[in-house]
PDB file of C-alpha atoms in Angstrom:
ATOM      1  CA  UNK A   7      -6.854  15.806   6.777  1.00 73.00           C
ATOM      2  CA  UNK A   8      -7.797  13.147   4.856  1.00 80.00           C
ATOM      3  CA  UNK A   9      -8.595   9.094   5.854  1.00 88.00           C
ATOM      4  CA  UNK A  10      -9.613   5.851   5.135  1.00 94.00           C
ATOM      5  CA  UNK A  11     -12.500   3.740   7.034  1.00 95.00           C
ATOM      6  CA  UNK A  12     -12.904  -0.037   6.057  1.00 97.00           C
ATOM      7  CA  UNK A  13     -15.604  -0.824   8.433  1.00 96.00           C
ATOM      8  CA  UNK A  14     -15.490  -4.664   7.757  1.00 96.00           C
ATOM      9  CA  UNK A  15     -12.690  -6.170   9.036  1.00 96.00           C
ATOM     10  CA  UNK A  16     -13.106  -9.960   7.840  1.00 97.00           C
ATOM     11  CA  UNK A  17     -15.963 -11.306   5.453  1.00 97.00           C
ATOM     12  CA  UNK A  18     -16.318 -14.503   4.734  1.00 97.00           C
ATOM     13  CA  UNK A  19     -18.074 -15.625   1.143  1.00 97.00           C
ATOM     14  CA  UNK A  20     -18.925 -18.580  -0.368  1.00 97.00           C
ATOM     15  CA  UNK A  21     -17.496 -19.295  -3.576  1.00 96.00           C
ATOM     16  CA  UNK A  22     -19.797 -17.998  -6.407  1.00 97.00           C
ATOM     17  CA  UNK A  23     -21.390 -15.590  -4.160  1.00 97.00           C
ATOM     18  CA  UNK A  24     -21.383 -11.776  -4.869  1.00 97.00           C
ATOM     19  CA  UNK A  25     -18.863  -9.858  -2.668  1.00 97.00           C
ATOM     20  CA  UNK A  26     -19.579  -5.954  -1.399  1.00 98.00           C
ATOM     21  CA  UNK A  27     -16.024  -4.578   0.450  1.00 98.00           C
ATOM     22  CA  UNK A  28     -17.128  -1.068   2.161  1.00 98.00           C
ATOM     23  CA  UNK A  29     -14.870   1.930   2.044  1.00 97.00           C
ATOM     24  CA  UNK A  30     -15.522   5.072   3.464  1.00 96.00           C
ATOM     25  CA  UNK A  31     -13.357   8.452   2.678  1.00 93.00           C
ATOM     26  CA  UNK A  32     -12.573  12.023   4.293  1.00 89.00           C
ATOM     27  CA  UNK A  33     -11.427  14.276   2.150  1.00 82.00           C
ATOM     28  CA  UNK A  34     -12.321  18.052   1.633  1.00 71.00           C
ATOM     29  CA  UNK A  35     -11.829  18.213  -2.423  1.00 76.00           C
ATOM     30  CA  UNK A  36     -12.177  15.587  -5.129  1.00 77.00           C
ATOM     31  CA  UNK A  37     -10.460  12.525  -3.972  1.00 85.00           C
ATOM     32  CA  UNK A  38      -7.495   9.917  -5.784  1.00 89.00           C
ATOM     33  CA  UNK A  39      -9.147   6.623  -4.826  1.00 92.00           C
ATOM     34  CA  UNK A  40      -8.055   3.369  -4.753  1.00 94.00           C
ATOM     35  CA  UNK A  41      -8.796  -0.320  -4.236  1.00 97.00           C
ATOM     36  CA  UNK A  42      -4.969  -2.361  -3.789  1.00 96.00           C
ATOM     37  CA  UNK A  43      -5.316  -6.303  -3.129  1.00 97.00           C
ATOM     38  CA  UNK A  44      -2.654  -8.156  -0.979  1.00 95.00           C
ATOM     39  CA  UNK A  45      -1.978 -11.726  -1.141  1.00 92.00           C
ATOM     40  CA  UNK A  46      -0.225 -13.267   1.495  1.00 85.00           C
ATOM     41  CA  UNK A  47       3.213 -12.426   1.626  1.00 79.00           C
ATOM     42  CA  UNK A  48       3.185 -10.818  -1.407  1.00 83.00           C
ATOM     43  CA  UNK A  49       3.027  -6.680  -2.270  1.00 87.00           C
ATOM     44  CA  UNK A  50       0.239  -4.383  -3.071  1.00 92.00           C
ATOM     45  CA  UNK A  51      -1.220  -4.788  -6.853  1.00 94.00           C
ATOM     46  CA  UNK A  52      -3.453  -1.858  -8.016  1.00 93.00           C
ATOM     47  CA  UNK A  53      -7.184  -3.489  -8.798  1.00 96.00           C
ATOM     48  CA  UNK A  54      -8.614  -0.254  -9.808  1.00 95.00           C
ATOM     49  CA  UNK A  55      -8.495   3.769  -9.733  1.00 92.00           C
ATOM     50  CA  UNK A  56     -10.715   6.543  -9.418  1.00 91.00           C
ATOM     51  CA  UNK A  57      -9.996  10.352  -9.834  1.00 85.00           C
ATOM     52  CA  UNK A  58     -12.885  11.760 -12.689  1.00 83.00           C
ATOM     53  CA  UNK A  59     -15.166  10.595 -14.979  1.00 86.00           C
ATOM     54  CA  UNK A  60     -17.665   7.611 -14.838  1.00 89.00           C
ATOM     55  CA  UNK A  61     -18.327   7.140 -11.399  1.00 91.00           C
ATOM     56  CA  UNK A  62     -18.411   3.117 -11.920  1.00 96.00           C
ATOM     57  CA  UNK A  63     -14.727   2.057 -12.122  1.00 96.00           C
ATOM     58  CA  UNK A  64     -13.850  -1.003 -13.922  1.00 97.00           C
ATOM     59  CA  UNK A  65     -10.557  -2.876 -12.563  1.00 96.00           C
ATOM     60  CA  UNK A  66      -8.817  -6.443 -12.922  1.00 96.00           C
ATOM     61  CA  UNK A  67      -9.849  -9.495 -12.398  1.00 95.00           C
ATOM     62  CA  UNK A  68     -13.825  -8.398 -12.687  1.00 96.00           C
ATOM     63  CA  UNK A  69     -14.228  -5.808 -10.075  1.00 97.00           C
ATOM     64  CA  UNK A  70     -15.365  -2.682 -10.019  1.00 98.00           C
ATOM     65  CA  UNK A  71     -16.032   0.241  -7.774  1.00 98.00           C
ATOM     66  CA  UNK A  72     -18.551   2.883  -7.397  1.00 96.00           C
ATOM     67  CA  UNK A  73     -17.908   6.420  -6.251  1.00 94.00           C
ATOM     68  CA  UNK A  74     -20.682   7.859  -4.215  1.00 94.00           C
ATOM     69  CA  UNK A  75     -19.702  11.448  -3.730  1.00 91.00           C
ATOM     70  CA  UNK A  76     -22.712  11.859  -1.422  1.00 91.00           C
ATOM     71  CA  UNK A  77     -22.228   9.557   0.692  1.00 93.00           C
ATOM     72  CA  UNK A  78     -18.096   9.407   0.696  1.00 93.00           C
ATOM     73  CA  UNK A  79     -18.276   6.021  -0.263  1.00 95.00           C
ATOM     74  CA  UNK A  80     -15.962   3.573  -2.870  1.00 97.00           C
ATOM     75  CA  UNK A  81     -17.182   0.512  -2.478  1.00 98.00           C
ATOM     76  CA  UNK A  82     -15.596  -2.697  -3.935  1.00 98.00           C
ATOM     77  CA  UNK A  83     -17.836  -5.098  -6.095  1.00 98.00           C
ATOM     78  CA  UNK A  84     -17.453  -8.404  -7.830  1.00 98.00           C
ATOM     79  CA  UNK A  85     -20.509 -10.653  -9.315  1.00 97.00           C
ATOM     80  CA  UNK A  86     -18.986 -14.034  -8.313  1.00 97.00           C
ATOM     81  CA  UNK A  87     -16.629 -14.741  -6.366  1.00 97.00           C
ATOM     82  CA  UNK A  88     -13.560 -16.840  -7.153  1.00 96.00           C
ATOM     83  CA  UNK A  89     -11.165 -19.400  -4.455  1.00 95.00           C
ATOM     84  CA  UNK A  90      -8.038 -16.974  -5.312  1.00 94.00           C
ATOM     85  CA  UNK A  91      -9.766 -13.747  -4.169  1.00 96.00           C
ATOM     86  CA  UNK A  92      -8.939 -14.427  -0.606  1.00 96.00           C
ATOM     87  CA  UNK A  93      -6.792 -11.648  -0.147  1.00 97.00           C
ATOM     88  CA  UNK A  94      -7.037  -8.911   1.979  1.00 97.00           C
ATOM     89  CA  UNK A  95      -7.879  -5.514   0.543  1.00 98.00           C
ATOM     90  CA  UNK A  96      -7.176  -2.081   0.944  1.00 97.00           C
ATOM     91  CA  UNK A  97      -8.613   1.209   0.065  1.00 97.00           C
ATOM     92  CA  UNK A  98      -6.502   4.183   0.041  1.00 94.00           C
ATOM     93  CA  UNK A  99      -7.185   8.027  -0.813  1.00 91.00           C
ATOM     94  CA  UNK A 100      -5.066  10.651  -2.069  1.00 84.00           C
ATOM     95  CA  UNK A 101      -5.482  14.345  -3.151  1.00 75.00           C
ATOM     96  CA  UNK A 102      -6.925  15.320  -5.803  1.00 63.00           C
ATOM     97  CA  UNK A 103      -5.243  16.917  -8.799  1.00 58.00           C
ATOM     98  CA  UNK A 104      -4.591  13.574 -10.303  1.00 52.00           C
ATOM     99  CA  UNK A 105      -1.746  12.919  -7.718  1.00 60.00           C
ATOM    100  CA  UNK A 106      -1.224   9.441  -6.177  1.00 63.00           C
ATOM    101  CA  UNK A 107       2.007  10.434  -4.459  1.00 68.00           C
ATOM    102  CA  UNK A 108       0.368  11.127  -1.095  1.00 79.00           C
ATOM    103  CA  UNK A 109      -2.189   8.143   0.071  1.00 86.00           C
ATOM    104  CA  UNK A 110      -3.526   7.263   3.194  1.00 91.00           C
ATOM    105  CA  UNK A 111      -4.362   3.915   3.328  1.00 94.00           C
ATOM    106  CA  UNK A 112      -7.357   1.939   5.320  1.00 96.00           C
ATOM    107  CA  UNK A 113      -6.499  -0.364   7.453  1.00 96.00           C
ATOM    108  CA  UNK A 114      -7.955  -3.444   5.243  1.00 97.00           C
ATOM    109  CA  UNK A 115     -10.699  -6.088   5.168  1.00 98.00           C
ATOM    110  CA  UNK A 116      -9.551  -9.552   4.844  1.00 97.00           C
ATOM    111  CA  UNK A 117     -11.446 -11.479   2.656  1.00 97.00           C
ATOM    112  CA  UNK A 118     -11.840 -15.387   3.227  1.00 97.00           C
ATOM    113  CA  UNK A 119     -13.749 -17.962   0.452  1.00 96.00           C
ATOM    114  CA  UNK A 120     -15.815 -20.595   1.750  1.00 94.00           C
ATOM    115  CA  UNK A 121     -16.006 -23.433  -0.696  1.00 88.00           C
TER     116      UNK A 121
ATOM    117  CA  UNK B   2       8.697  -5.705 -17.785  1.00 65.00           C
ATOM    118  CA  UNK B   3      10.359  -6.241 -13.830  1.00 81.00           C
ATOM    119  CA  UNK B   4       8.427  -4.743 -10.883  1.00 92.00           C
ATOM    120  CA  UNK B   5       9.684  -3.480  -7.799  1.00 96.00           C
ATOM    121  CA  UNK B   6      12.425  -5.821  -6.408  1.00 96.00           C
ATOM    122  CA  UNK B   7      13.114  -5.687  -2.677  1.00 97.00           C
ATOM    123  CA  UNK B   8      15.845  -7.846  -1.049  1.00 96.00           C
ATOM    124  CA  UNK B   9      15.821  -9.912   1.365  1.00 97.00           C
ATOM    125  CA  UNK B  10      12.120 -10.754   1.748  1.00 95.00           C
ATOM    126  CA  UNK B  11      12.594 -12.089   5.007  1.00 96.00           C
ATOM    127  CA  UNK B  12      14.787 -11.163   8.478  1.00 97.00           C
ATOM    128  CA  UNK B  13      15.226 -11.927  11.694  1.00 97.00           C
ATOM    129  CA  UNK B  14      17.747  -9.882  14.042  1.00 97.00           C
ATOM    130  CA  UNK B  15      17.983  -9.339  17.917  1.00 97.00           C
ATOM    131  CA  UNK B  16      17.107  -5.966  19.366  1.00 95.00           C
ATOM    132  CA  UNK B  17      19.397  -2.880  19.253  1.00 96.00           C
ATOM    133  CA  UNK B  18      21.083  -5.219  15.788  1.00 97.00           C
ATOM    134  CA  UNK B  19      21.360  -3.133  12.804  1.00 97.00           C
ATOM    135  CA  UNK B  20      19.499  -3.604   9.557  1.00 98.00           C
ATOM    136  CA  UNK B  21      19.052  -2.687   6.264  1.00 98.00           C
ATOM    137  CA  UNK B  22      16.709  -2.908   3.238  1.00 97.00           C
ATOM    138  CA  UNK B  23      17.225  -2.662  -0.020  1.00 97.00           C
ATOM    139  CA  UNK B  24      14.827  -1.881  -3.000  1.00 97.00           C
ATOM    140  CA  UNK B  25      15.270  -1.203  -6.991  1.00 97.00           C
ATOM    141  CA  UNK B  26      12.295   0.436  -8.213  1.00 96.00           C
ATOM    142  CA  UNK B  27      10.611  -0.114 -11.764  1.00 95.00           C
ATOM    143  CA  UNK B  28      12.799   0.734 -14.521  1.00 94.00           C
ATOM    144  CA  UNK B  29      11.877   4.740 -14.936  1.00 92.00           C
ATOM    145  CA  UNK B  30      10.152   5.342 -12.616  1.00 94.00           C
ATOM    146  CA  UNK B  31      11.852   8.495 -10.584  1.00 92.00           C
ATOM    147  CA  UNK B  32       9.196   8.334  -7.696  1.00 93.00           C
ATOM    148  CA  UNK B  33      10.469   5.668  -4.601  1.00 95.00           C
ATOM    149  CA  UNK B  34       8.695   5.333  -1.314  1.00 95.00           C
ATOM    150  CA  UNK B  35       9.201   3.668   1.489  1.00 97.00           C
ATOM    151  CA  UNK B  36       6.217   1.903   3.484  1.00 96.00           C
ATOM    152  CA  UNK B  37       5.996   0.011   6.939  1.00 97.00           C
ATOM    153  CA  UNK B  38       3.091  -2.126   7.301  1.00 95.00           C
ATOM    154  CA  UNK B  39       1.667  -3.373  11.036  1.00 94.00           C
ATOM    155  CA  UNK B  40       0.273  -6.582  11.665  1.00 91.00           C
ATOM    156  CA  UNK B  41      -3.463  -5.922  10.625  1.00 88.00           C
ATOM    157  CA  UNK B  42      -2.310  -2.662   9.303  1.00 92.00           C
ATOM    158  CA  UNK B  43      -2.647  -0.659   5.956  1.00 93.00           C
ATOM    159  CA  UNK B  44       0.273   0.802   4.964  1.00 94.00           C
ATOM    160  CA  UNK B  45       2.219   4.117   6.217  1.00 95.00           C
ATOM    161  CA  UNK B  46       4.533   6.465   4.381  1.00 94.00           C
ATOM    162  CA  UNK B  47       7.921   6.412   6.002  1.00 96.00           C
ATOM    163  CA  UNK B  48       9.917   8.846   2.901  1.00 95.00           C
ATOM    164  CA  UNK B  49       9.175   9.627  -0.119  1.00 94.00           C
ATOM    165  CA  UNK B  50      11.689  10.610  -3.001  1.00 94.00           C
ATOM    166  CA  UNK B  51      11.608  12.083  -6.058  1.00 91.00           C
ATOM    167  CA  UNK B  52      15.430  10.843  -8.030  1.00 92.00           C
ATOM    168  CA  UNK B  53      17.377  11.690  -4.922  1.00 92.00           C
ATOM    169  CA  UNK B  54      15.465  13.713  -3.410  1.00 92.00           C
ATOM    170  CA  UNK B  55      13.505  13.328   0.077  1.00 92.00           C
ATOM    171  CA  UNK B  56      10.763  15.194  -0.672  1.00 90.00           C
ATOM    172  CA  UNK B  57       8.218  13.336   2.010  1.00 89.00           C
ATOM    173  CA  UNK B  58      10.299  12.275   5.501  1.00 91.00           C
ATOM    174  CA  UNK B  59       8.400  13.984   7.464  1.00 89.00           C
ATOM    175  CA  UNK B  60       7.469  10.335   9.347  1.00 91.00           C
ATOM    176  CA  UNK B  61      10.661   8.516   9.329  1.00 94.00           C
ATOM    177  CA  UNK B  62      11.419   8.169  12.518  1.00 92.00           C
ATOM    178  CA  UNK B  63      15.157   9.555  12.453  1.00 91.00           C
ATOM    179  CA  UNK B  64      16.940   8.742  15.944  1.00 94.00           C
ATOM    180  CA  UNK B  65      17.137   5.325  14.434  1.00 96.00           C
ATOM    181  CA  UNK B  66      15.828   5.145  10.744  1.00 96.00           C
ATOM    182  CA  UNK B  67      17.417   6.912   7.850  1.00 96.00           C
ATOM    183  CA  UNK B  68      17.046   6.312   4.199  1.00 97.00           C
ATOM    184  CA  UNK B  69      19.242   6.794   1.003  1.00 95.00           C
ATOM    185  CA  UNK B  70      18.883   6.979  -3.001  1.00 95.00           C
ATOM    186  CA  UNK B  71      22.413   8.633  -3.895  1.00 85.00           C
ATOM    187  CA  UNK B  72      22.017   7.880  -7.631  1.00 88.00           C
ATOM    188  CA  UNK B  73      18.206   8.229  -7.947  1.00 85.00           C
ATOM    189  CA  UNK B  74      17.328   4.647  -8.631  1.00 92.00           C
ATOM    190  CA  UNK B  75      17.937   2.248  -6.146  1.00 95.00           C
ATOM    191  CA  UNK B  76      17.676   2.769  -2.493  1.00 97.00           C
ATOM    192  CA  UNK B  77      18.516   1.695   1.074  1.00 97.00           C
ATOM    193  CA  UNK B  78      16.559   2.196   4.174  1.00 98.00           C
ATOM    194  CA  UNK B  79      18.515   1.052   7.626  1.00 97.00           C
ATOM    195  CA  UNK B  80      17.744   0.954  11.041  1.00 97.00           C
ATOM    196  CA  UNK B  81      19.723   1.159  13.918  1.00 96.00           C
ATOM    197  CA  UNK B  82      19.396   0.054  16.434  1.00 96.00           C
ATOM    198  CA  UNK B  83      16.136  -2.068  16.071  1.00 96.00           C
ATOM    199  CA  UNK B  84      14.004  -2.268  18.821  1.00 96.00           C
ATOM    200  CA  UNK B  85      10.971  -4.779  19.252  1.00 96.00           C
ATOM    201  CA  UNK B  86       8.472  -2.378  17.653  1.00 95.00           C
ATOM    202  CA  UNK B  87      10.025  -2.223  14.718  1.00 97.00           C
ATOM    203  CA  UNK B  88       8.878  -5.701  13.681  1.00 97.00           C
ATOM    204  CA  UNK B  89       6.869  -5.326  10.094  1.00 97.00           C
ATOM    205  CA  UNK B  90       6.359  -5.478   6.792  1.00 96.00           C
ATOM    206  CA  UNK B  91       8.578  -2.709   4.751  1.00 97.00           C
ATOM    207  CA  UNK B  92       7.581  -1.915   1.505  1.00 96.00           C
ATOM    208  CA  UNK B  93       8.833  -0.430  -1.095  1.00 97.00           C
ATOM    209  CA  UNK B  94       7.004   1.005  -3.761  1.00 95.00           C
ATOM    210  CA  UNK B  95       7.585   3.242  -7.164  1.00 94.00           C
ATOM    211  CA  UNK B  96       5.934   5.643  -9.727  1.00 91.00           C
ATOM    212  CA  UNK B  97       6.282   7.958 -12.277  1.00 88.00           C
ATOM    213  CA  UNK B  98       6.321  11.206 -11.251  1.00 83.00           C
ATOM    214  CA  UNK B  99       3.076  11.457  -8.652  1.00 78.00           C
ATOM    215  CA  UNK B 100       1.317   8.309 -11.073  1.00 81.00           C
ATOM    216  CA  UNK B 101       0.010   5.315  -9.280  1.00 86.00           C
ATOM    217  CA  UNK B 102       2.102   3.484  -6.991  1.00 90.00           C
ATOM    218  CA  UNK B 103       3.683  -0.059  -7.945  1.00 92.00           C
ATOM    219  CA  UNK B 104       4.343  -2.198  -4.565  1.00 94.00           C
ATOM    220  CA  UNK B 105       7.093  -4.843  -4.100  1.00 95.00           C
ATOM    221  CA  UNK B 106       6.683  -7.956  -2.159  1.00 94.00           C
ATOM    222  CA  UNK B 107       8.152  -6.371   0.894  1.00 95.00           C
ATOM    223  CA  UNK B 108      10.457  -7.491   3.337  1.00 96.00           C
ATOM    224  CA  UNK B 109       8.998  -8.841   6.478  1.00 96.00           C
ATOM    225  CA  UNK B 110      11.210  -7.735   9.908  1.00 97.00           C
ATOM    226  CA  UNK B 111      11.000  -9.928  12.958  1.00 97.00           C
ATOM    227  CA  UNK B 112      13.081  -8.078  16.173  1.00 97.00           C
ATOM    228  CA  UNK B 113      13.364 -10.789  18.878  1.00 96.00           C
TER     229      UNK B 113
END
């Protein structure tokens, strides 16, 4: 069966400061992964995808994620971070066959800025 | 274009009180699922349709939840009664066909 690990449960960063948001998967096949970002109060927006291709994943509002096949990992990057990405964030894993329909979802790291 | 609208955002109802959700998904999109989210949780697949279909209910709690989408766009999820543990976030979310999922804000449950 597949699952999610986010190891990190809160990380605090200071503002400007490069950001590193760990995600391991299980999966037997080629996995659907994901990175979502939830604001308080608000619903899941989709910061990036991976399925095939170019293992570095470019997403929204400058992050990106690498998929590391041998060591299960999809880590979560950004250069410099920003006041508004305090958020908490969520990596989820599907199937393969380029299906999203069935994810399982980590259980999120919440991300705090320190100005 | 409109997202995922889900009504009402917020609710607070006693214990063994019914209660009911409501959710229109993107314009299109045929795919509708239903999510509860924990305190400190990720998300977790209650049902999953496809039009009117439940294709995914298989952890929908069904002694007290049940779900509908009789015309294959907008849909209802109720429970009764509610009990204390029932107190989350639900969210609703749609796709096209098994794309990626589009979240709504959710409507956050409080069972006193």
């Amino acid at each position: 069966a597949q699952s999610v690990t986010q190891p990190d449960i809160h990380i605090t960063v200071s503002e400007g400061a490069s950001l590193e948001l760990r995600c391991n998967y299980s999966y037997g096949a080629t996995p659907y992964l994901f990175w979502y970002v939830q604001s308080p109060g608000q619903g899941l927006q989709l910061l990036l995808k991976y399925f095939s291709g170019d293992t570095l994943v470019q997403g929204i509002k400058g992050f990106e994620a690498e998929f590391k096949r041998s060591q299960s990992s999809f880590n979560l990057r950004k250069p410099s971070v920003h006041w508004s990405d305090a958020a908490e964030y969520f990596c989820a894993v599907g199937p393969g066959y380029s299906s999203a329909s069935k994810i399982i979802f980590g259980s999120g790291t919440r991300l705090s800025i320190r100005p | 274009e409109a997202g995922v609208v889900q009504s009402p955002r917020y609710k607070i109802i006693e214990k063994k009180q019914p209660v009911a959700f409501w959710c229109n998904p993107i314009s299109g999109h045929n795919t509708l699922y239903w999510y509860r989210q924990n305190l400190g949780q990720g998300p977790e697949l209650l049902i999953r349709y496809e039009n009117e279909e439940a294709v995914d209910d298989s952890q929908l709690p069904k002694d007290r939840f049940s779900a509908e989408r009789l015309k294959g766009v907008d849909s209802t999820l109720k429970i009764q009664p509610a009990e204390l543990g029932d107190s989350a976030v639900y969210l609703c979310a749609s796709s096209l066909g098994t794309d990626t999922q589009y979240f709504g804000p959710g409507t956050r449950l409080t069972v006193l």
